[in-house]
mmCIF file of C-alpha atoms in Angstrom:
data_model
loop_
_atom_site.group_PDB
_atom_site.id
_atom_site.type_symbol
_atom_site.label_atom_id
_atom_site.label_comp_id
_atom_site.label_asym_id
_atom_site.label_seq_id
_atom_site.Cartn_x
_atom_site.Cartn_y
_atom_site.Cartn_z
ATOM 1 C CA UNK A 951 116.109 70.038 72.609
ATOM 2 C CA UNK A 952 112.897 68.272 71.476
ATOM 3 C CA UNK A 953 114.703 66.718 68.538
ATOM 4 C CA UNK A 954 116.568 64.483 70.880
ATOM 5 C CA UNK A 955 113.466 63.420 72.800
ATOM 6 C CA UNK A 956 111.098 60.464 72.388
ATOM 7 C CA UNK A 957 107.725 61.676 73.537
ATOM 8 C CA UNK A 958 104.688 59.360 74.053
ATOM 9 C CA UNK A 959 101.259 61.226 74.084
ATOM 10 C CA UNK A 960 97.871 59.589 75.016
ATOM 11 C CA UNK A 961 94.805 61.319 73.813
ATOM 12 C CA UNK A 962 96.898 62.512 70.927
ATOM 13 C CA UNK A 963 94.046 62.752 68.249
ATOM 14 C CA UNK A 964 92.598 66.088 69.391
ATOM 15 C CA UNK A 965 92.860 68.969 71.785
ATOM 16 C CA UNK A 966 95.912 69.401 73.896
ATOM 17 C CA UNK A 967 97.484 66.139 72.707
ATOM 18 C CA UNK A 968 97.199 67.000 69.088
ATOM 19 C CA UNK A 969 98.447 70.570 69.649
ATOM 20 C CA UNK A 970 101.376 69.379 71.715
ATOM 21 C CA UNK A 971 102.397 66.822 69.010
ATOM 22 C CA UNK A 972 102.350 69.647 66.310
ATOM 23 C CA UNK A 973 104.488 71.924 68.461
ATOM 24 C CA UNK A 974 107.070 69.109 69.138
ATOM 25 C CA UNK A 975 107.075 68.198 65.533
ATOM 26 C CA UNK A 976 108.382 71.612 64.530
ATOM 27 C CA UNK A 977 111.418 70.868 66.831
ATOM 28 C CA UNK A 978 111.894 67.496 65.108
ATOM 29 C CA UNK A 979 110.661 65.411 68.098
ATOM 30 C CA UNK A 980 110.187 61.643 67.801
ATOM 31 C CA UNK A 981 106.513 61.085 68.679
ATOM 32 C CA UNK A 982 104.600 57.995 69.706
ATOM 33 C CA UNK A 983 100.852 58.872 69.548
ATOM 34 C CA UNK A 984 98.087 56.915 71.174
ATOM 35 C CA UNK A 985 94.296 57.494 70.895
ATOM 36 C CA UNK A 986 91.142 55.650 70.000
ATOM 37 C CA UNK A 987 90.448 57.283 66.587
ATOM 38 C CA UNK A 988 92.744 55.806 64.006
ATOM 39 C CA UNK A 989 91.807 58.045 61.154
ATOM 40 C CA UNK A 990 92.727 61.112 63.250
ATOM 41 C CA UNK A 991 95.998 59.483 64.296
ATOM 42 C CA UNK A 992 96.885 58.697 60.588
ATOM 43 C CA UNK A 993 96.188 62.360 59.657
ATOM 44 C CA UNK A 994 98.350 63.553 62.685
ATOM 45 C CA UNK A 995 101.266 61.343 61.833
ATOM 46 C CA UNK A 996 101.193 62.815 58.281
ATOM 47 C CA UNK A 997 101.120 66.354 59.522
ATOM 48 C CA UNK A 998 103.902 65.672 62.150
ATOM 49 C CA UNK A 999 106.115 64.424 59.319
ATOM 50 C CA UNK A 1000 105.349 67.516 57.171
ATOM 51 C CA UNK A 1001 106.371 69.659 60.138
ATOM 52 C CA UNK A 1002 109.662 67.855 60.412
ATOM 53 C CA UNK A 1003 109.118 65.346 63.162
ATOM 54 C CA UNK A 1004 109.008 61.673 63.285
ATOM 55 C CA UNK A 1005 105.944 59.791 64.432
ATOM 56 C CA UNK A 1006 104.329 56.371 64.862
ATOM 57 C CA UNK A 1007 100.943 55.618 66.319
ATOM 58 C CA UNK A 1008 98.929 52.816 67.935
ATOM 59 C CA UNK A 1009 95.264 52.821 68.444
ATOM 60 C CA UNK A 1010 95.103 52.985 72.162
ATOM 61 C CA UNK A 1011 92.245 52.840 74.622
ATOM 62 C CA UNK A 1012 93.752 53.947 77.994
ATOM 63 C CA UNK A 1013 91.129 51.958 79.873
ATOM 64 C CA UNK A 1014 92.884 48.781 78.643
ATOM 65 C CA UNK A 1015 96.165 48.236 80.407
ATOM 66 C CA UNK A 1016 97.490 45.949 77.747
ATOM 67 C CA UNK A 1017 97.029 48.598 74.974
ATOM 68 C CA UNK A 1018 98.845 51.226 77.067
ATOM 69 C CA UNK A 1019 101.710 48.871 77.722
ATOM 70 C CA UNK A 1020 101.807 48.084 74.001
ATOM 71 C CA UNK A 1021 102.055 51.809 73.227
ATOM 72 C CA UNK A 1022 105.082 51.966 75.661
ATOM 73 C CA UNK A 1023 106.670 48.886 73.925
ATOM 74 C CA UNK A 1024 106.116 50.544 70.510
ATOM 75 C CA UNK A 1025 108.059 53.584 71.686
ATOM 76 C CA UNK A 1026 110.970 51.537 72.877
ATOM 77 C CA UNK A 1027 110.906 49.149 69.911
ATOM 78 C CA UNK A 1028 110.799 52.041 67.419
ATOM 79 C CA UNK A 1029 113.028 54.679 69.025
ATOM 80 C CA UNK A 1030 114.961 52.749 71.783
ATOM 81 C CA UNK A 1031 113.678 54.713 74.797
ATOM 82 C CA UNK A 1032 110.878 56.888 76.356
ATOM 83 C CA UNK A 1033 112.103 60.312 77.363
ATOM 84 C CA UNK A 1034 108.653 61.837 78.066
ATOM 85 C CA UNK A 1035 105.322 60.247 78.653
ATOM 86 C CA UNK A 1036 102.314 62.557 78.487
ATOM 87 C CA UNK A 1037 99.136 61.263 80.158
ATOM 88 C CA UNK A 1038 96.705 63.465 78.323
ATOM 89 C CA UNK A 1039 93.644 61.266 77.562
ATOM 90 C CA UNK A 1040 90.586 62.536 79.397
ATOM 91 C CA UNK A 1041 86.931 63.212 79.097
ATOM 92 C CA UNK A 1042 84.641 65.746 80.752
ATOM 93 C CA UNK A 1043 81.003 64.954 80.592
ATOM 94 C CA UNK A 1044 79.024 67.310 82.809
ATOM 95 C CA UNK A 1045 75.883 66.447 84.777
ATOM 96 C CA UNK A 1046 74.387 67.017 88.192
ATOM 97 C CA UNK A 1047 74.834 64.108 90.584
ATOM 98 C CA UNK A 1048 71.103 63.796 90.934
ATOM 99 C CA UNK A 1049 71.064 62.879 87.268
ATOM 100 C CA UNK A 1050 72.852 59.658 88.148
ATOM 101 C CA UNK A 1051 74.828 59.330 84.941
ATOM 102 C CA UNK A 1052 76.674 56.278 86.132
ATOM 103 C CA UNK A 1053 78.059 55.331 82.706
ATOM 104 C CA UNK A 1054 79.582 58.797 82.440
ATOM 105 C CA UNK A 1055 81.004 58.441 85.963
ATOM 106 C CA UNK A 1056 82.587 55.155 85.219
ATOM 107 C CA UNK A 1057 84.049 56.421 81.909
ATOM 108 C CA UNK A 1058 85.621 59.349 83.657
ATOM 109 C CA UNK A 1059 87.178 57.224 86.372
ATOM 110 C CA UNK A 1060 88.442 54.678 83.919
ATOM 111 C CA UNK A 1061 89.915 57.183 81.461
ATOM 112 C CA UNK A 1062 90.936 60.042 83.713
ATOM 113 C CA UNK A 1063 92.290 58.165 86.681
ATOM 114 C CA UNK A 1064 93.072 54.587 85.603
ATOM 115 C CA UNK A 1065 94.353 55.666 82.252
ATOM 116 C CA UNK A 1066 96.840 57.980 84.039
ATOM 117 C CA UNK A 1067 97.886 55.096 86.297
ATOM 118 C CA UNK A 1068 98.202 52.764 83.532
ATOM 119 C CA UNK A 1069 100.474 55.129 81.655
ATOM 120 C CA UNK A 1070 102.595 55.593 84.679
ATOM 121 C CA UNK A 1071 102.864 51.861 85.097
ATOM 122 C CA UNK A 1072 103.692 51.282 81.508
ATOM 123 C CA UNK A 1073 106.527 53.831 81.307
ATOM 124 C CA UNK A 1074 108.149 53.628 84.744
ATOM 125 C CA UNK A 1075 110.022 50.234 84.121
ATOM 126 C CA UNK A 1076 111.536 51.750 81.019
ATOM 127 C CA UNK A 1077 112.462 55.090 82.687
ATOM 128 C CA UNK A 1078 113.919 53.364 85.693
ATOM 129 C CA UNK A 1079 116.137 51.186 83.488
ATOM 130 C CA UNK A 1080 117.396 54.138 81.601
ATOM 131 C CA UNK A 1081 117.635 56.186 84.919
ATOM 132 C CA UNK A 1082 115.869 59.273 83.274
ATOM 133 C CA UNK A 1083 112.478 60.240 82.149
ATOM 134 C CA UNK A 1084 109.614 62.773 82.636
ATOM 135 C CA UNK A 1085 105.935 61.897 83.246
ATOM 136 C CA UNK A 1086 103.549 64.738 82.436
ATOM 137 C CA UNK A 1087 100.013 64.290 83.742
ATOM 138 C CA UNK A 1088 97.350 66.567 82.511
ATOM 139 C CA UNK A 1089 94.868 67.697 85.169
ATOM 140 C CA UNK A 1090 92.531 70.688 85.280
ATOM 141 C CA UNK A 1091 91.729 73.776 87.209
ATOM 142 C CA UNK A 1092 88.759 71.598 88.172
ATOM 143 C CA UNK A 1093 91.213 69.628 90.242
ATOM 144 C CA UNK A 1094 91.347 72.656 92.490
ATOM 145 C CA UNK A 1095 87.899 74.091 92.279
ATOM 146 C CA UNK A 1096 84.689 72.032 92.040
ATOM 147 C CA UNK A 1097 81.413 73.325 90.507
ATOM 148 C CA UNK A 1098 77.925 72.149 89.976
ATOM 149 C CA UNK A 1099 77.639 69.585 87.127
ATOM 150 C CA UNK A 1100 81.398 68.799 87.409
ATOM 151 C CA UNK A 1101 81.769 66.954 90.589
ATOM 152 C CA UNK A 1102 82.900 63.676 89.167
ATOM 153 C CA UNK A 1103 85.271 65.303 86.585
ATOM 154 C CA UNK A 1104 86.655 67.454 89.438
ATOM 155 C CA UNK A 1105 87.176 64.386 91.521
ATOM 156 C CA UNK A 1106 89.098 62.605 88.804
ATOM 157 C CA UNK A 1107 91.392 65.614 88.254
ATOM 158 C CA UNK A 1108 91.947 65.948 91.972
ATOM 159 C CA UNK A 1109 93.044 62.226 91.808
ATOM 160 C CA UNK A 1110 95.484 63.079 88.974
ATOM 161 C CA UNK A 1111 96.928 65.722 91.146
ATOM 162 C CA UNK A 1112 97.312 63.491 94.110
ATOM 163 C CA UNK A 1113 98.793 60.753 91.930
ATOM 164 C CA UNK A 1114 101.308 63.197 90.570
ATOM 165 C CA UNK A 1115 102.275 64.423 94.025
ATOM 166 C CA UNK A 1116 102.684 60.934 95.176
ATOM 167 C CA UNK A 1117 104.829 59.996 92.148
ATOM 168 C CA UNK A 1118 107.066 62.798 92.880
ATOM 169 C CA UNK A 1119 107.492 61.501 96.470
ATOM 170 C CA UNK A 1120 107.828 57.887 95.403
ATOM 171 C CA UNK A 1121 110.082 58.336 92.396
ATOM 172 C CA UNK A 1122 113.807 58.600 92.021
ATOM 173 C CA UNK A 1123 115.495 61.982 91.391
ATOM 174 C CA UNK A 1124 116.201 60.908 87.849
ATOM 175 C CA UNK A 1125 112.471 60.619 86.964
ATOM 176 C CA UNK A 1126 110.514 63.797 86.883
ATOM 177 C CA UNK A 1127 106.829 64.248 87.273
ATOM 178 C CA UNK A 1128 104.771 67.371 86.241
ATOM 179 C CA UNK A 1129 101.135 67.988 86.602
ATOM 180 C CA UNK A 1130 99.532 70.612 84.424
ATOM 181 C CA UNK A 1131 96.251 72.164 85.414
ATOM 182 C CA UNK A 1132 94.490 73.190 82.281
ATOM 183 C CA UNK A 1133 91.536 75.478 82.016
ATOM 184 C CA UNK A 1134 88.746 73.896 80.079
ATOM 185 C CA UNK A 1135 85.364 74.951 81.339
ATOM 186 C CA UNK A 1136 82.280 73.869 79.526
ATOM 187 C CA UNK A 1137 78.739 75.103 79.870
#
């Protein structure tokens, strides 16, 4: 099934994004990979091809709407469509609120929430035109359960969950939305 799908993955250079790309490559998927670390993207594209998939990449900072839209355009220009868009980019710095790590707070909000919104905004016009598509948002168990040191991260993942629920309500029946709640607890 995956060999007929064009899948865009943000945050593709490590973790869940990288692992997903490798799994889909074995099924011959056509992948469009976005992340900030170009050397890791280059290595991943090489590995995807060795595993039997096709892949292109663009250095993509999900906090920059133009770069996210360029990633969507790359997918359509290269493969003619976007079947699946995976909003995977995310960060999880931990600190107590009293530590007032405002730069970390801003980064989590920009990457985890706005990056998800920018991805949805970039792919929806293409999916609506083709009357099909699937948006996958990566959240976290922390979007259900908060803990000391993780309040801002949890808030961003609750937001991803809410955005996903709203998209399901807003969207047409031909565009699906899934939200996966991963378990990644750091001490």
